[in-house]
Short mmCIF file of N, CA and C in Angstrom, two decimals:
data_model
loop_
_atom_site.label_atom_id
_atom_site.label_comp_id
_atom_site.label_asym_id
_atom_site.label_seq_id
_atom_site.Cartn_x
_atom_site.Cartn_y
_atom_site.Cartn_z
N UNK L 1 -1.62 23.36 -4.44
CA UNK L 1 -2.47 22.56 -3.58
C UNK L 1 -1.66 22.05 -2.40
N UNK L 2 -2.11 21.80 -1.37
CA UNK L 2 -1.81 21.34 0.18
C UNK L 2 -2.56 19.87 0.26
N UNK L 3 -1.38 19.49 0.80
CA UNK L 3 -2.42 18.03 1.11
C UNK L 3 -1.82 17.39 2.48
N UNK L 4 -2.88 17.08 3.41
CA UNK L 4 -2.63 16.84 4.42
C UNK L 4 -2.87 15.23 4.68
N UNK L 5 -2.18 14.08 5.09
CA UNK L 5 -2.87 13.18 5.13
C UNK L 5 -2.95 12.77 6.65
N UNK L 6 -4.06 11.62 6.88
CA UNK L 6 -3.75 11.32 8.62
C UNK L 6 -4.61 10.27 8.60
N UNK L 7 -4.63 9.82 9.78
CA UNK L 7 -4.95 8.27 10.07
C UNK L 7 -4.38 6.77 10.27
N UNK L 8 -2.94 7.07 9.85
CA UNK L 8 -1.96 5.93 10.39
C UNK L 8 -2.29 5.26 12.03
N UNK L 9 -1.86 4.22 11.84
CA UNK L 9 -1.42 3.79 13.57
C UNK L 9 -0.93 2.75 13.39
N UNK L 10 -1.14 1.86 14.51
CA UNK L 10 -0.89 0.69 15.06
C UNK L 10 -1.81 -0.44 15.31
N UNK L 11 -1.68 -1.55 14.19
CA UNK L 11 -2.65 -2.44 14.14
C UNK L 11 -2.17 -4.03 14.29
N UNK L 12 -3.32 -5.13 13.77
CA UNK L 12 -2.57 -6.02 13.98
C UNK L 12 -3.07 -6.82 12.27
N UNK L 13 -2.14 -7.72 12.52
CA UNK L 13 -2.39 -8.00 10.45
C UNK L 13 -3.61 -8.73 10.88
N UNK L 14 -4.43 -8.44 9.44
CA UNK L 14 -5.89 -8.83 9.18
C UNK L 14 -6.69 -7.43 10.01
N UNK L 15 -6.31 -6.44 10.42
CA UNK L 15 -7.25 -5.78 10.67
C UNK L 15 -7.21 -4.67 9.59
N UNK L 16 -8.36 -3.82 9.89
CA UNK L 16 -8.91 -2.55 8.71
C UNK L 16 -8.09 -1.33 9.40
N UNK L 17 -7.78 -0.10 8.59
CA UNK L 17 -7.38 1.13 8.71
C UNK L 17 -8.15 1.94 7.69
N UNK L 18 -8.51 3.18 7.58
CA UNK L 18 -8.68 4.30 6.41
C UNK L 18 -7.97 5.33 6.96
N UNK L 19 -6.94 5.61 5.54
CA UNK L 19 -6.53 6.97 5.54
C UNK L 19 -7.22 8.15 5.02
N UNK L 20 -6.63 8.90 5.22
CA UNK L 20 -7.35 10.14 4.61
C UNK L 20 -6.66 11.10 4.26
N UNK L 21 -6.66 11.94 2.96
CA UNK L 21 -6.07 13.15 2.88
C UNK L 21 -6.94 14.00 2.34
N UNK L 22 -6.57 15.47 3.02
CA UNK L 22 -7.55 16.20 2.90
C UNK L 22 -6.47 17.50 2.38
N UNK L 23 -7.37 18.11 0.69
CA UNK L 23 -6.37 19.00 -0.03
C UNK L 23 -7.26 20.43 0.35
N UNK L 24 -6.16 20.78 0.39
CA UNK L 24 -6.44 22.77 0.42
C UNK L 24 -6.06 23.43 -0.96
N UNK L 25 -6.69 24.65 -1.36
CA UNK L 25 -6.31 25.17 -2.86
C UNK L 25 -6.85 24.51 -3.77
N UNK L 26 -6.15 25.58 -5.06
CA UNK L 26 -6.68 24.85 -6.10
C UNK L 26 -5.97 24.01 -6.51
N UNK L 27 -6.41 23.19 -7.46
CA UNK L 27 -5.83 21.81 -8.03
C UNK L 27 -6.38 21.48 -9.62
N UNK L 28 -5.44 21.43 -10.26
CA UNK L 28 -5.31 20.86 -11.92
C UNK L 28 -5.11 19.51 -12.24
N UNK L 29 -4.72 18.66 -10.58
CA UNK L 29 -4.25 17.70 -10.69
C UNK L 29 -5.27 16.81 -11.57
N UNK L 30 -4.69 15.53 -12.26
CA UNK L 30 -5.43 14.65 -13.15
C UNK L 30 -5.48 13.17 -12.22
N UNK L 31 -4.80 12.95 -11.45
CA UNK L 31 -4.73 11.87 -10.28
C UNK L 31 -4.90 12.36 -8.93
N UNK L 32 -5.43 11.61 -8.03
CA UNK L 32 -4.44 12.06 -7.00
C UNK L 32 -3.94 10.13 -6.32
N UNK L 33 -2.82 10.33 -5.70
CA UNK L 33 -2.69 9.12 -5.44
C UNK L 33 -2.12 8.50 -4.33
N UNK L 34 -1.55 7.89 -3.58
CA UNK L 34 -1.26 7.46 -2.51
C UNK L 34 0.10 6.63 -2.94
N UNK L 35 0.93 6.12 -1.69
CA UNK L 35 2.36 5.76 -2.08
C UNK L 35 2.96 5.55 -0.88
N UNK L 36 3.72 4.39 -0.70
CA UNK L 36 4.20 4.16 0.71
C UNK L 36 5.64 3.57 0.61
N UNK L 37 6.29 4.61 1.72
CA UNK L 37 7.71 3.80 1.79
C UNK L 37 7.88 3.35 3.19
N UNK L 38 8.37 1.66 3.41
CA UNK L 38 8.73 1.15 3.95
C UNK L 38 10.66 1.82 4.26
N UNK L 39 10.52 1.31 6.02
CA UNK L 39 12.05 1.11 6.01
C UNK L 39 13.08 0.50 5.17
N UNK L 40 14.26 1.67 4.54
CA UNK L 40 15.32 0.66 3.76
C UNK L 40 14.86 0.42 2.34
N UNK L 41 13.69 0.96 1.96
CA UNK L 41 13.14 0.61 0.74
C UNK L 41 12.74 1.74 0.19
N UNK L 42 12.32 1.64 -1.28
CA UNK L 42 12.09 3.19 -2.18
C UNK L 42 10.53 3.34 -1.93
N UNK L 43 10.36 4.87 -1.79
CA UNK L 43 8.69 4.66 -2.65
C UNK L 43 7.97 4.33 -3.56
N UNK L 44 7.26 3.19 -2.89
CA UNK L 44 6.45 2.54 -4.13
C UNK L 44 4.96 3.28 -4.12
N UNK L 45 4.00 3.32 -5.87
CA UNK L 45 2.90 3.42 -5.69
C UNK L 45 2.16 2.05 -5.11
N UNK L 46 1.33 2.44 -4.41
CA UNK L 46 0.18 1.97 -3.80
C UNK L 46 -1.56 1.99 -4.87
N UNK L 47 -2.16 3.17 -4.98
CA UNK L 47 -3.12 3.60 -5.48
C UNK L 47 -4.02 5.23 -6.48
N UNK L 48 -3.94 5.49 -7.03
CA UNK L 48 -4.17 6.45 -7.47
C UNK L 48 -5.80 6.88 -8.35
N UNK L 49 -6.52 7.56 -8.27
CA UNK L 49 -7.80 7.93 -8.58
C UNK L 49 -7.92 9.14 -9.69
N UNK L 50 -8.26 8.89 -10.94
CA UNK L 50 -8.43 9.73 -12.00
C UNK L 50 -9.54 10.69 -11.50
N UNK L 51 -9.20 12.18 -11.40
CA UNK L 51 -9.81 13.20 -10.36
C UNK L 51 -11.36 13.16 -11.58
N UNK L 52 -11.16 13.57 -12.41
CA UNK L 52 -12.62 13.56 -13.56
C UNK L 52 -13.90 12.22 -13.18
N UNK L 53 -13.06 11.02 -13.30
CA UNK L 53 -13.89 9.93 -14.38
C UNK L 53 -13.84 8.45 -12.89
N UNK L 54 -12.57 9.67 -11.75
CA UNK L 54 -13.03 7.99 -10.37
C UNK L 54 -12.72 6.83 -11.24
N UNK L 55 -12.01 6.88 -12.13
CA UNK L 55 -11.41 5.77 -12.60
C UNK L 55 -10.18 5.24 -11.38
N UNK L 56 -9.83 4.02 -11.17
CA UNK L 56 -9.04 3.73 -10.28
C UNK L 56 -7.77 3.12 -10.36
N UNK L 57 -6.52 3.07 -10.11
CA UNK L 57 -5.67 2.19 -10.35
C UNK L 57 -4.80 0.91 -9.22
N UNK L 58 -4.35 0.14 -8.99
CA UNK L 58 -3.66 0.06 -7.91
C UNK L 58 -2.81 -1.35 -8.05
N UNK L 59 -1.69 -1.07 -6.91
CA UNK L 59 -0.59 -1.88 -7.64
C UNK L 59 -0.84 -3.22 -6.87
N UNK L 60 -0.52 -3.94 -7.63
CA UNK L 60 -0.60 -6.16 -7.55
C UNK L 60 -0.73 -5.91 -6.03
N UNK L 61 0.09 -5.83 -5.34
CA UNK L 61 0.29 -6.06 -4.10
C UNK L 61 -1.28 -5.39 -3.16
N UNK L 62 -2.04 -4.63 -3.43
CA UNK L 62 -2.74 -4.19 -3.05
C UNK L 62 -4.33 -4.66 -2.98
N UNK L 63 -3.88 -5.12 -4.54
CA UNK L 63 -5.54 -4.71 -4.96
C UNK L 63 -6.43 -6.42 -4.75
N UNK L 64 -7.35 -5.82 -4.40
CA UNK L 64 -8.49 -6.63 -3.69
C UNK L 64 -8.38 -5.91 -2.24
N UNK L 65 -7.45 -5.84 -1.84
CA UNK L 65 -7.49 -5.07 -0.33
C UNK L 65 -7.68 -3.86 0.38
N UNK L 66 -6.95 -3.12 -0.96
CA UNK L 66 -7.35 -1.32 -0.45
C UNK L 66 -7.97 -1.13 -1.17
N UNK L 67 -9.26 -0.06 -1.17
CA UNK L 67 -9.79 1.18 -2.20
C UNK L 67 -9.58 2.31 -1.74
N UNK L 68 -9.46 2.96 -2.80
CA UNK L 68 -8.89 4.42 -3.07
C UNK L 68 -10.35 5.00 -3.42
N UNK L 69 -10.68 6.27 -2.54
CA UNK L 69 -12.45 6.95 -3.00
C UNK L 69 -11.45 8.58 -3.12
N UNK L 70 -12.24 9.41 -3.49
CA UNK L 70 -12.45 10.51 -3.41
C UNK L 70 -13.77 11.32 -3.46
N UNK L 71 -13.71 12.25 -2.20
CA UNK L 71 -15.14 12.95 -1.60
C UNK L 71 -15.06 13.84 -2.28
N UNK L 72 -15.64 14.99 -3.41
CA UNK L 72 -15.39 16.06 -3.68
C UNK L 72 -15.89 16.90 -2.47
N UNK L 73 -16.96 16.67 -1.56
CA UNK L 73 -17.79 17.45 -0.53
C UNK L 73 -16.88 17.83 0.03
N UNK L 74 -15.92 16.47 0.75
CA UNK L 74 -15.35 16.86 2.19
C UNK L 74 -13.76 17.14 1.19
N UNK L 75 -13.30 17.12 0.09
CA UNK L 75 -11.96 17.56 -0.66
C UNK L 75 -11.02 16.61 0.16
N UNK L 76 -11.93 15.38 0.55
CA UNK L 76 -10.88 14.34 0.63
C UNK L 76 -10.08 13.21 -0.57
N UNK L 77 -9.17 12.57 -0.61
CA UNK L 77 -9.10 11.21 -0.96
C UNK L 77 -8.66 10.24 0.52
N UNK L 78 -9.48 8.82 -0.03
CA UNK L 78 -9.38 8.24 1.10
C UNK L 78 -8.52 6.85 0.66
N UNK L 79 -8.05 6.28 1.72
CA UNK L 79 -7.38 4.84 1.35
C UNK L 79 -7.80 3.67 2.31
N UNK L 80 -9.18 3.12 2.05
CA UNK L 80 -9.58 1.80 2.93
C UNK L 80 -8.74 0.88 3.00
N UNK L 81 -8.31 0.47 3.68
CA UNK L 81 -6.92 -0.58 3.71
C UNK L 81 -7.56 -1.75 4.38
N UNK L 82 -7.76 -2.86 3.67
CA UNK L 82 -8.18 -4.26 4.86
C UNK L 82 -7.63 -5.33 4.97
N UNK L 83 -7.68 -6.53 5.00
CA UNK L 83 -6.63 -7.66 5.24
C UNK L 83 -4.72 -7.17 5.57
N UNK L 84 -4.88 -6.05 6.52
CA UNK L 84 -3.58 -5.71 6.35
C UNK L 84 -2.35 -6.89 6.97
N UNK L 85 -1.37 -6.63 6.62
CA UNK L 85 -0.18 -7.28 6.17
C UNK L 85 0.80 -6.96 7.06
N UNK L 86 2.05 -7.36 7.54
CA UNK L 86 3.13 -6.97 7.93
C UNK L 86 4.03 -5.70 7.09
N UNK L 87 3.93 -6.56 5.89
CA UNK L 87 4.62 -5.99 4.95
C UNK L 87 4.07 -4.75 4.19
N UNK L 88 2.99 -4.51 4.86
CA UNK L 88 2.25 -2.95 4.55
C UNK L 88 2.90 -1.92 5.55
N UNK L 89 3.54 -2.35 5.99
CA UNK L 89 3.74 -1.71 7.82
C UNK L 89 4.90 -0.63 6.56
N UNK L 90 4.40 0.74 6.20
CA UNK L 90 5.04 1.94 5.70
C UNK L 90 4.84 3.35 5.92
N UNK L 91 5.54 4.07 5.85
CA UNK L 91 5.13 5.64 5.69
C UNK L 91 4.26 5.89 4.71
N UNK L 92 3.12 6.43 4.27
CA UNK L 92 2.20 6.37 3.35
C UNK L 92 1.73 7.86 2.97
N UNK L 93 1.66 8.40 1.70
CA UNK L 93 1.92 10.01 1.30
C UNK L 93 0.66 9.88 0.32
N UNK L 94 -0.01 11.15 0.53
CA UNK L 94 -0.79 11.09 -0.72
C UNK L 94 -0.24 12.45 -1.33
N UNK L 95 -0.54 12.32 -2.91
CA UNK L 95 0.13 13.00 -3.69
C UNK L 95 -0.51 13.73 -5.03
N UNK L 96 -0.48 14.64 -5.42
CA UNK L 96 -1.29 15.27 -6.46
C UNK L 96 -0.46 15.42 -7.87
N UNK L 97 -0.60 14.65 -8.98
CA UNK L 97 -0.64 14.52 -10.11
C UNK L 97 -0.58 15.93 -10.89
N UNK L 98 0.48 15.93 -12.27
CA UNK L 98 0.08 17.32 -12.56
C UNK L 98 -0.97 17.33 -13.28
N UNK L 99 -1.41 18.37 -14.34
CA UNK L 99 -3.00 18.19 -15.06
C UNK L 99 -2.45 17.42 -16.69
N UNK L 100 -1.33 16.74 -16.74
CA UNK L 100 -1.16 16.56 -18.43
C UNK L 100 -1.21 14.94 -18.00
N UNK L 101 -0.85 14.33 -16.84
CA UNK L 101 -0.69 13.02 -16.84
C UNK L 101 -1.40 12.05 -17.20
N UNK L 102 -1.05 11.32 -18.07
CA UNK L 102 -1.87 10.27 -18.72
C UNK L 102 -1.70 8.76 -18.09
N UNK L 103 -2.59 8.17 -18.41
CA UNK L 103 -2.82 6.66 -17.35
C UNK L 103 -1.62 6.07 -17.69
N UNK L 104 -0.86 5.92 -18.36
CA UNK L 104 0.39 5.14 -18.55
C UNK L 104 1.10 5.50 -17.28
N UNK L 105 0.99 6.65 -16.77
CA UNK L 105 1.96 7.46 -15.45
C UNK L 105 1.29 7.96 -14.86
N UNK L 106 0.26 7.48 -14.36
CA UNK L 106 -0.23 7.29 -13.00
C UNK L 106 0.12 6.38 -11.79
N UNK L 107 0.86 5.67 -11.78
CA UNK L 107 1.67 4.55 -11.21
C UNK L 107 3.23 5.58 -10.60
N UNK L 108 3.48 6.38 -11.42
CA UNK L 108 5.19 6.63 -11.68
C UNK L 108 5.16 8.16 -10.21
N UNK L 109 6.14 8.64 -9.35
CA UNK L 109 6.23 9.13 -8.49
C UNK L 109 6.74 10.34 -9.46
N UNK L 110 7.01 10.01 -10.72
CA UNK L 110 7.62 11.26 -11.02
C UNK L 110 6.35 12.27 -11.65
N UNK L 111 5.22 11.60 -11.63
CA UNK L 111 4.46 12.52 -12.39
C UNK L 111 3.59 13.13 -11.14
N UNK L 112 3.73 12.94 -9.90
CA UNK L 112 3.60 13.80 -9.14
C UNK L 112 3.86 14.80 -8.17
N UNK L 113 3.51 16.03 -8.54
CA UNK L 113 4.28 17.13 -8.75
C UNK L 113 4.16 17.95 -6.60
N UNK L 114 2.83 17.35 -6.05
CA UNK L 114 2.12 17.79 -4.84
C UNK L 114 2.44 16.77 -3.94
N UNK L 115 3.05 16.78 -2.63
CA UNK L 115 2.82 15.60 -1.63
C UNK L 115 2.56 15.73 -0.25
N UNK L 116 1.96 15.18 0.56
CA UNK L 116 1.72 15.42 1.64
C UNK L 116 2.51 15.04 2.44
N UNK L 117 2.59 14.68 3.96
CA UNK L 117 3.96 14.97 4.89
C UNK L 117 3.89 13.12 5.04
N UNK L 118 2.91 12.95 5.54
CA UNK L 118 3.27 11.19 5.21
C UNK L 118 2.33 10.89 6.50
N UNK L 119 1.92 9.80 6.63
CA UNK L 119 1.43 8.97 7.73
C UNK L 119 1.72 7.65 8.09
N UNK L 120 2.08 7.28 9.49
CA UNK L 120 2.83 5.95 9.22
C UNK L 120 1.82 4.92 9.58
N UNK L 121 1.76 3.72 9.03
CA UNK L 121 1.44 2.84 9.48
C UNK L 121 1.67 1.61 9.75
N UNK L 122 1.77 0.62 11.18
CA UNK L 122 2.32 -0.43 11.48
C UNK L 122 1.47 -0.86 11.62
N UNK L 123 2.00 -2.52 11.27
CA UNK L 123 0.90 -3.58 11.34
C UNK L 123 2.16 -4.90 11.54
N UNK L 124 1.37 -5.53 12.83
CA UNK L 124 2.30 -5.97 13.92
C UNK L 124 1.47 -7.78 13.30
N UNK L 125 2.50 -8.77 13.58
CA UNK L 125 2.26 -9.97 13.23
C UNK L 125 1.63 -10.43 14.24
#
């Protein structure tokens, strides 16, 4: 699978962004998920979407603020991002899960096996 993501820019905190990634091929994946690294810092998960059941996950720092959808029509996943933050200001990847991963490691970077090139996004104080 290919995954392309896009929609980053330049905002100001408290405003909205949606990303988007859009996959090519086939896919076994059991997640797909999103993940952002800041300057100087590791990649952290962000959000991830159980491809079957749209079950959702997402980490402390996030949640109430972003949702994570997936379109099967358009073979997107998307990442609504709102009350954004300074400290959101990261490179942001979405990523495809292999097909055995279970919800315990859906969070973990190692259980995904697919990633896209990244999209950045700043968010200015």
């Amino acid at each position: 699978v290919q995954l392309q993501a896009s929609g980053g820019g330049l905002v100001q905190a408290g405003a909205s962004l949606r990303l988007s990634c859009a996959w090519s091929g086939r896919t076994s994946a059991r997640y797909l998920g999103w993940f952002r690294q800041a300057p100087g810092k590791d990649r952290e998960f962000v959000a991830a979407i159980k491809w079957r059941d749209r079950s959702t996950h997402y980490a402390d720092s996030v949640k109430g603020r972003f949702v994570i959808s997936r379109d099967s029509a358009e073979n997107t996943v998307d990442l609504q991002m709102s009350s954004l933050k300074p400290e959101d200001t990261a490179v942001y990847y979405c990523a495809a899960s292999g097909s055995g991963t279970i919800t315990s490691q859906a969070r973990s970077l190692e259980s995904y096996a697919s990633w896209g090139q990244g999209t950045l996004v700043t968010v200015s104080s």
